[in-house]
Amino acid sequence: MKDIKFICTKCNKEFPIDKALYRCDVCNEPLEVEEIKEGKIKEGNVLNQTILDRYSEFFPFVNVDNEIGLGEGFTSLVESKELAENLGVGKIYFKNESQNPTWSFKDRGTIAGVQHALKLGYKRIGTVSTGNMAPSVAAYGSKAGLETFVFVSKHIAPEKLNPIAIYNPNLIKVDGDYGSLYYESLKIGKENNIYFINSDAPFRVEGSKTIAFEICEQLNFNMPDYVVVPTSAGGNIRGIEKGFREFKNCGFIDRVPKIICAQASGCSPIYNAYNNKSETIERFENPNTIAHAIENPFPPSGNETLRIIKKNGGTFVAVSDEEIVECQGILAQSGIFGQPASAVPLAAVRKLKEENYFKGNEKIVCVVTGSGLKYTAAFEKHNLVAMECKIEELSDFIRDEF
Ligand SMILES: *Cc1c(COP(=O)(O)O)cnc(C)c1O
Ligand SMILES: [Zn+2]
């Protein structure tokens, strides 16, 4: 490891980076990897690089094992001129994270976490998740030949369980309070030499920086005004904000975009804290939203997300399930099929435009965090149509009806 430290996001206490550490022993807030002040993007062809390799000067690893990669990152940034016009904003782009190996952005943080675990000599990794993190950690654990532990809730649906089980990890359905499993796993990891790569683990946040790095490269370093991120634990939004900040430190960009924390109103603890002018989040009681990927009622990086987004100058917004489903359909009409959580940024943009937060000429990037195929139950919420016709009548049908 390079001479870089973990730092507490709240009290700035320093910790050594050659240990599996997650939270500050003084204030219990998340740790993060020290901010990078100078670095270059590695030259070469992205077809032959991993994200850890291309942006290696922004990671604390002295050298990188490219063999642990599965082709994560380097996802498309798709502009929709039609949507920009319909919404009444300047430009709108979608960073399509459904193109990752396990169909969500989680793979970026997983490869960074696996790399750290290997550098520290761990033979076992783990995660607590019922969402996209579980298949991601299971896939990368298999690829790296690590023994992998996945803790899920006892009540997980088979539709979600099987896409984890296919990678053959030690998959354990845990009976008990799922909310306390995050903290419990950190203890279990310490006792059993398992490196847990949970939602806001410091290296997960580091992996998410590469979303910002790629957006910068894809826009030729002409910054968007806003980047909208659907937020649950807060790991991804922290990483994206940090990524832009580090590229600004290095002089690649002249400003950090404003980052918008978008939540579902059925589970919006961070938005609520902002709205109530509170500096700390409170547990959101009885969460209920179709956007399951962002349904964490007590996000472990909630307080830090509040701190950084206020400092960044961005804002917080919450949207209803009805708006989410509608925007999932609208997004698909631009060719991008994201899961409900991934339609939240578009719904947020629409709402902020209605509220005149956007004036009409801004350049916006929405992060489409995961694939629509992750949650096929959402199909029922849409009015999906298919026509039928006999083959002999098809030609007439096409001529007459269209
Ligand atoms: C995990 C996840 C999120 C939320 O990311 P956090 O880092 O938990 O805030 C959003 N969308 C999808 C599809 C996810 O899998
Ligand atoms: Zn601290």
PDB file of C-alpha atoms in Angstrom, residues 48-177:
ATOM      1  CA  ASN A  48      -7.212  -3.619 -21.951  1.00  0.00           C
ATOM      2  CA  GLN A  49      -7.482  -1.902 -18.563  1.00  0.00           C
ATOM      3  CA  THR A  50      -9.452  -2.243 -15.368  1.00  0.00           C
ATOM      4  CA  ILE A  51     -10.737   0.860 -13.612  1.00  0.00           C
ATOM      5  CA  LEU A  52      -8.142   0.264 -10.871  1.00  0.00           C
ATOM      6  CA  ASP A  53      -5.437   0.255 -13.508  1.00  0.00           C
ATOM      7  CA  ARG A  54      -6.497   3.322 -15.505  1.00  0.00           C
ATOM      8  CA  TYR A  55      -7.008   5.412 -12.368  1.00  0.00           C
ATOM      9  CA  SER A  56      -4.274   3.720 -10.322  1.00  0.00           C
ATOM     10  CA  GLU A  57      -2.841   7.054  -9.120  1.00  0.00           C
ATOM     11  CA  PHE A  58      -6.151   7.649  -7.358  1.00  0.00           C
ATOM     12  CA  PHE A  59      -5.990   4.380  -5.430  1.00  0.00           C
ATOM     13  CA  PRO A  60      -3.593   3.479  -2.612  1.00  0.00           C
ATOM     14  CA  PHE A  61      -2.412   0.231  -4.225  1.00  0.00           C
ATOM     15  CA  VAL A  62       1.238   0.135  -5.286  1.00  0.00           C
ATOM     16  CA  ASN A  63       0.358  -2.341  -8.029  1.00  0.00           C
ATOM     17  CA  VAL A  64      -2.903  -3.733  -9.315  1.00  0.00           C
ATOM     18  CA  ASP A  65      -4.001  -7.313 -10.066  1.00  0.00           C
ATOM     19  CA  ASN A  66      -5.896  -7.010 -13.319  1.00  0.00           C
ATOM     20  CA  GLU A  67      -6.874 -10.698 -13.135  1.00  0.00           C
ATOM     21  CA  ILE A  68      -9.507  -9.978 -10.481  1.00  0.00           C
ATOM     22  CA  GLY A  69     -11.475  -7.843 -12.936  1.00  0.00           C
ATOM     23  CA  LEU A  70     -14.633  -8.885 -14.769  1.00  0.00           C
ATOM     24  CA  GLY A  71     -14.845  -5.911 -17.107  1.00  0.00           C
ATOM     25  CA  GLU A  72     -16.425  -3.449 -14.663  1.00  0.00           C
ATOM     26  CA  GLY A  73     -16.823   0.247 -15.365  1.00  0.00           C
ATOM     27  CA  PHE A  74     -16.228   2.155 -18.603  1.00  0.00           C
ATOM     28  CA  THR A  75     -19.996   2.336 -19.004  1.00  0.00           C
ATOM     29  CA  SER A  76     -21.837   4.490 -21.520  1.00  0.00           C
ATOM     30  CA  LEU A  77     -22.841   8.081 -20.999  1.00  0.00           C
ATOM     31  CA  VAL A  78     -25.938   8.513 -23.153  1.00  0.00           C
ATOM     32  CA  GLU A  79     -27.394  11.905 -24.018  1.00  0.00           C
ATOM     33  CA  SER A  80     -31.120  12.328 -24.647  1.00  0.00           C
ATOM     34  CA  LYS A  81     -31.877  15.505 -26.608  1.00  0.00           C
ATOM     35  CA  GLU A  82     -35.561  14.680 -26.719  1.00  0.00           C
ATOM     36  CA  LEU A  83     -35.817  14.330 -22.950  1.00  0.00           C
ATOM     37  CA  ALA A  84     -33.863  17.549 -22.382  1.00  0.00           C
ATOM     38  CA  GLU A  85     -36.362  19.336 -24.568  1.00  0.00           C
ATOM     39  CA  ASN A  86     -39.384  17.722 -22.901  1.00  0.00           C
ATOM     40  CA  LEU A  87     -38.064  18.460 -19.424  1.00  0.00           C
ATOM     41  CA  GLY A  88     -36.995  21.983 -20.309  1.00  0.00           C
ATOM     42  CA  VAL A  89     -33.360  21.642 -19.296  1.00  0.00           C
ATOM     43  CA  GLY A  90     -30.208  22.348 -21.304  1.00  0.00           C
ATOM     44  CA  LYS A  91     -28.715  18.871 -21.651  1.00  0.00           C
ATOM     45  CA  ILE A  92     -29.404  15.564 -19.950  1.00  0.00           C
ATOM     46  CA  TYR A  93     -27.151  12.501 -19.904  1.00  0.00           C
ATOM     47  CA  PHE A  94     -27.528   9.044 -18.379  1.00  0.00           C
ATOM     48  CA  LYS A  95     -24.545   7.165 -16.978  1.00  0.00           C
ATOM     49  CA  ASN A  96     -25.667   3.616 -17.662  1.00  0.00           C
ATOM     50  CA  GLU A  97     -24.328   1.472 -14.821  1.00  0.00           C
ATOM     51  CA  SER A  98     -26.495  -1.481 -15.851  1.00  0.00           C
ATOM     52  CA  GLN A  99     -23.603  -2.357 -18.185  1.00  0.00           C
ATOM     53  CA  ASN A 100     -21.479  -3.669 -15.318  1.00  0.00           C
ATOM     54  CA  PRO A 101     -20.686  -7.421 -14.921  1.00  0.00           C
ATOM     55  CA  THR A 102     -23.443  -7.984 -12.353  1.00  0.00           C
ATOM     56  CA  TRP A 103     -25.626  -5.213 -13.811  1.00  0.00           C
ATOM     57  CA  SER A 104     -25.121  -2.475 -11.237  1.00  0.00           C
ATOM     58  CA  PHE A 105     -22.466   0.057 -10.195  1.00  0.00           C
ATOM     59  CA  LYS A 106     -21.727  -2.075  -7.101  1.00  0.00           C
ATOM     60  CA  ASP A 107     -19.043  -3.912  -9.118  1.00  0.00           C
ATOM     61  CA  ARG A 108     -16.811  -0.819  -9.044  1.00  0.00           C
ATOM     62  CA  GLY A 109     -16.656  -0.846  -5.260  1.00  0.00           C
ATOM     63  CA  THR A 110     -16.417  -4.600  -5.109  1.00  0.00           C
ATOM     64  CA  ILE A 111     -13.278  -4.798  -7.248  1.00  0.00           C
ATOM     65  CA  ALA A 112     -11.655  -2.084  -5.118  1.00  0.00           C
ATOM     66  CA  GLY A 113     -12.631  -3.898  -1.910  1.00  0.00           C
ATOM     67  CA  VAL A 114     -11.431  -7.273  -3.200  1.00  0.00           C
ATOM     68  CA  GLN A 115      -8.121  -5.690  -4.205  1.00  0.00           C
ATOM     69  CA  HIS A 116      -7.688  -4.250  -0.717  1.00  0.00           C
ATOM     70  CA  ALA A 117      -8.625  -7.581   0.911  1.00  0.00           C
ATOM     71  CA  LEU A 118      -6.019  -9.396  -1.212  1.00  0.00           C
ATOM     72  CA  LYS A 119      -3.298  -6.828  -0.433  1.00  0.00           C
ATOM     73  CA  LEU A 120      -4.007  -7.357   3.268  1.00  0.00           C
ATOM     74  CA  GLY A 121      -3.702 -11.111   2.848  1.00  0.00           C
ATOM     75  CA  TYR A 122      -7.341 -11.997   3.451  1.00  0.00           C
ATOM     76  CA  LYS A 123      -8.628 -15.318   2.076  1.00  0.00           C
ATOM     77  CA  ARG A 124     -12.244 -14.586   2.976  1.00  0.00           C
ATOM     78  CA  ILE A 125     -14.591 -11.760   2.035  1.00  0.00           C
ATOM     79  CA  GLY A 126     -18.202 -11.073   2.854  1.00  0.00           C
ATOM     80  CA  THR A 127     -21.168  -8.736   2.578  1.00  0.00           C
ATOM     81  CA  VAL A 128     -24.561  -8.016   4.101  1.00  0.00           C
ATOM     82  CA  SER A 129     -27.125  -7.351   1.395  1.00  0.00           C
ATOM     83  CA  THR A 130     -30.380  -8.421  -0.152  1.00  0.00           C
ATOM     84  CA  GLY A 131     -29.844  -6.179  -3.136  1.00  0.00           C
ATOM     85  CA  ASN A 132     -27.191  -5.716  -5.798  1.00  0.00           C
ATOM     86  CA  MET A 133     -24.183  -5.900  -3.509  1.00  0.00           C
ATOM     87  CA  ALA A 134     -24.698  -9.577  -2.756  1.00  0.00           C
ATOM     88  CA  PRO A 135     -24.407 -10.926  -6.326  1.00  0.00           C
ATOM     89  CA  SER A 136     -21.563  -8.487  -6.975  1.00  0.00           C
ATOM     90  CA  VAL A 137     -19.469  -9.653  -4.018  1.00  0.00           C
ATOM     91  CA  ALA A 138     -20.319 -13.284  -4.761  1.00  0.00           C
ATOM     92  CA  ALA A 139     -19.186 -12.937  -8.401  1.00  0.00           C
ATOM     93  CA  TYR A 140     -15.893 -11.183  -7.591  1.00  0.00           C
ATOM     94  CA  GLY A 141     -15.213 -13.580  -4.713  1.00  0.00           C
ATOM     95  CA  SER A 142     -15.514 -16.480  -7.128  1.00  0.00           C
ATOM     96  CA  LYS A 143     -13.305 -14.800  -9.707  1.00  0.00           C
ATOM     97  CA  ALA A 144     -10.578 -14.090  -7.153  1.00  0.00           C
ATOM     98  CA  GLY A 145     -10.835 -17.556  -5.594  1.00  0.00           C
ATOM     99  CA  LEU A 146     -11.786 -16.187  -2.182  1.00  0.00           C
ATOM    100  CA  GLU A 147     -14.111 -17.856   0.272  1.00  0.00           C
ATOM    101  CA  THR A 148     -17.175 -15.611   0.205  1.00  0.00           C
ATOM    102  CA  PHE A 149     -19.845 -15.099   2.872  1.00  0.00           C
ATOM    103  CA  VAL A 150     -23.150 -13.460   2.015  1.00  0.00           C
ATOM    104  CA  PHE A 151     -25.625 -12.668   4.796  1.00  0.00           C
ATOM    105  CA  VAL A 152     -29.173 -12.039   3.626  1.00  0.00           C
ATOM    106  CA  SER A 153     -32.466 -11.589   5.438  1.00  0.00           C
ATOM    107  CA  LYS A 154     -34.408 -14.758   6.183  1.00  0.00           C
ATOM    108  CA  HIS A 155     -37.362 -13.384   4.227  1.00  0.00           C
ATOM    109  CA  ILE A 156     -35.560 -12.821   0.935  1.00  0.00           C
ATOM    110  CA  ALA A 157     -37.567 -13.779  -2.185  1.00  0.00           C
ATOM    111  CA  PRO A 158     -36.224 -16.664  -4.354  1.00  0.00           C
ATOM    112  CA  GLU A 159     -36.092 -14.246  -7.290  1.00  0.00           C
ATOM    113  CA  LYS A 160     -33.358 -12.379  -5.383  1.00  0.00           C
ATOM    114  CA  LEU A 161     -31.706 -15.366  -3.731  1.00  0.00           C
ATOM    115  CA  ASN A 162     -30.921 -17.410  -6.843  1.00  0.00           C
ATOM    116  CA  PRO A 163     -28.904 -14.720  -8.651  1.00  0.00           C
ATOM    117  CA  ILE A 164     -26.627 -14.728  -5.587  1.00  0.00           C
ATOM    118  CA  ALA A 165     -26.590 -18.510  -5.125  1.00  0.00           C
ATOM    119  CA  ILE A 166     -25.510 -19.135  -8.730  1.00  0.00           C
ATOM    120  CA  TYR A 167     -21.979 -17.925  -7.836  1.00  0.00           C
ATOM    121  CA  ASN A 168     -21.934 -20.486  -5.018  1.00  0.00           C
ATOM    122  CA  PRO A 169     -20.874 -18.361  -2.014  1.00  0.00           C
ATOM    123  CA  ASN A 170     -21.499 -19.364   1.600  1.00  0.00           C
ATOM    124  CA  LEU A 171     -24.983 -17.924   1.490  1.00  0.00           C
ATOM    125  CA  ILE A 172     -26.647 -17.554   4.879  1.00  0.00           C
ATOM    126  CA  LYS A 173     -30.240 -16.490   5.509  1.00  0.00           C
ATOM    127  CA  VAL A 174     -30.138 -14.738   8.869  1.00  0.00           C
ATOM    128  CA  ASP A 175     -33.118 -14.837  11.178  1.00  0.00           C
ATOM    129  CA  GLY A 176     -33.278 -11.635  13.225  1.00  0.00           C
ATOM    130  CA  ASP A 177     -33.111  -7.848  12.963  1.00  0.00           C
TER     131      ASP A 177
END
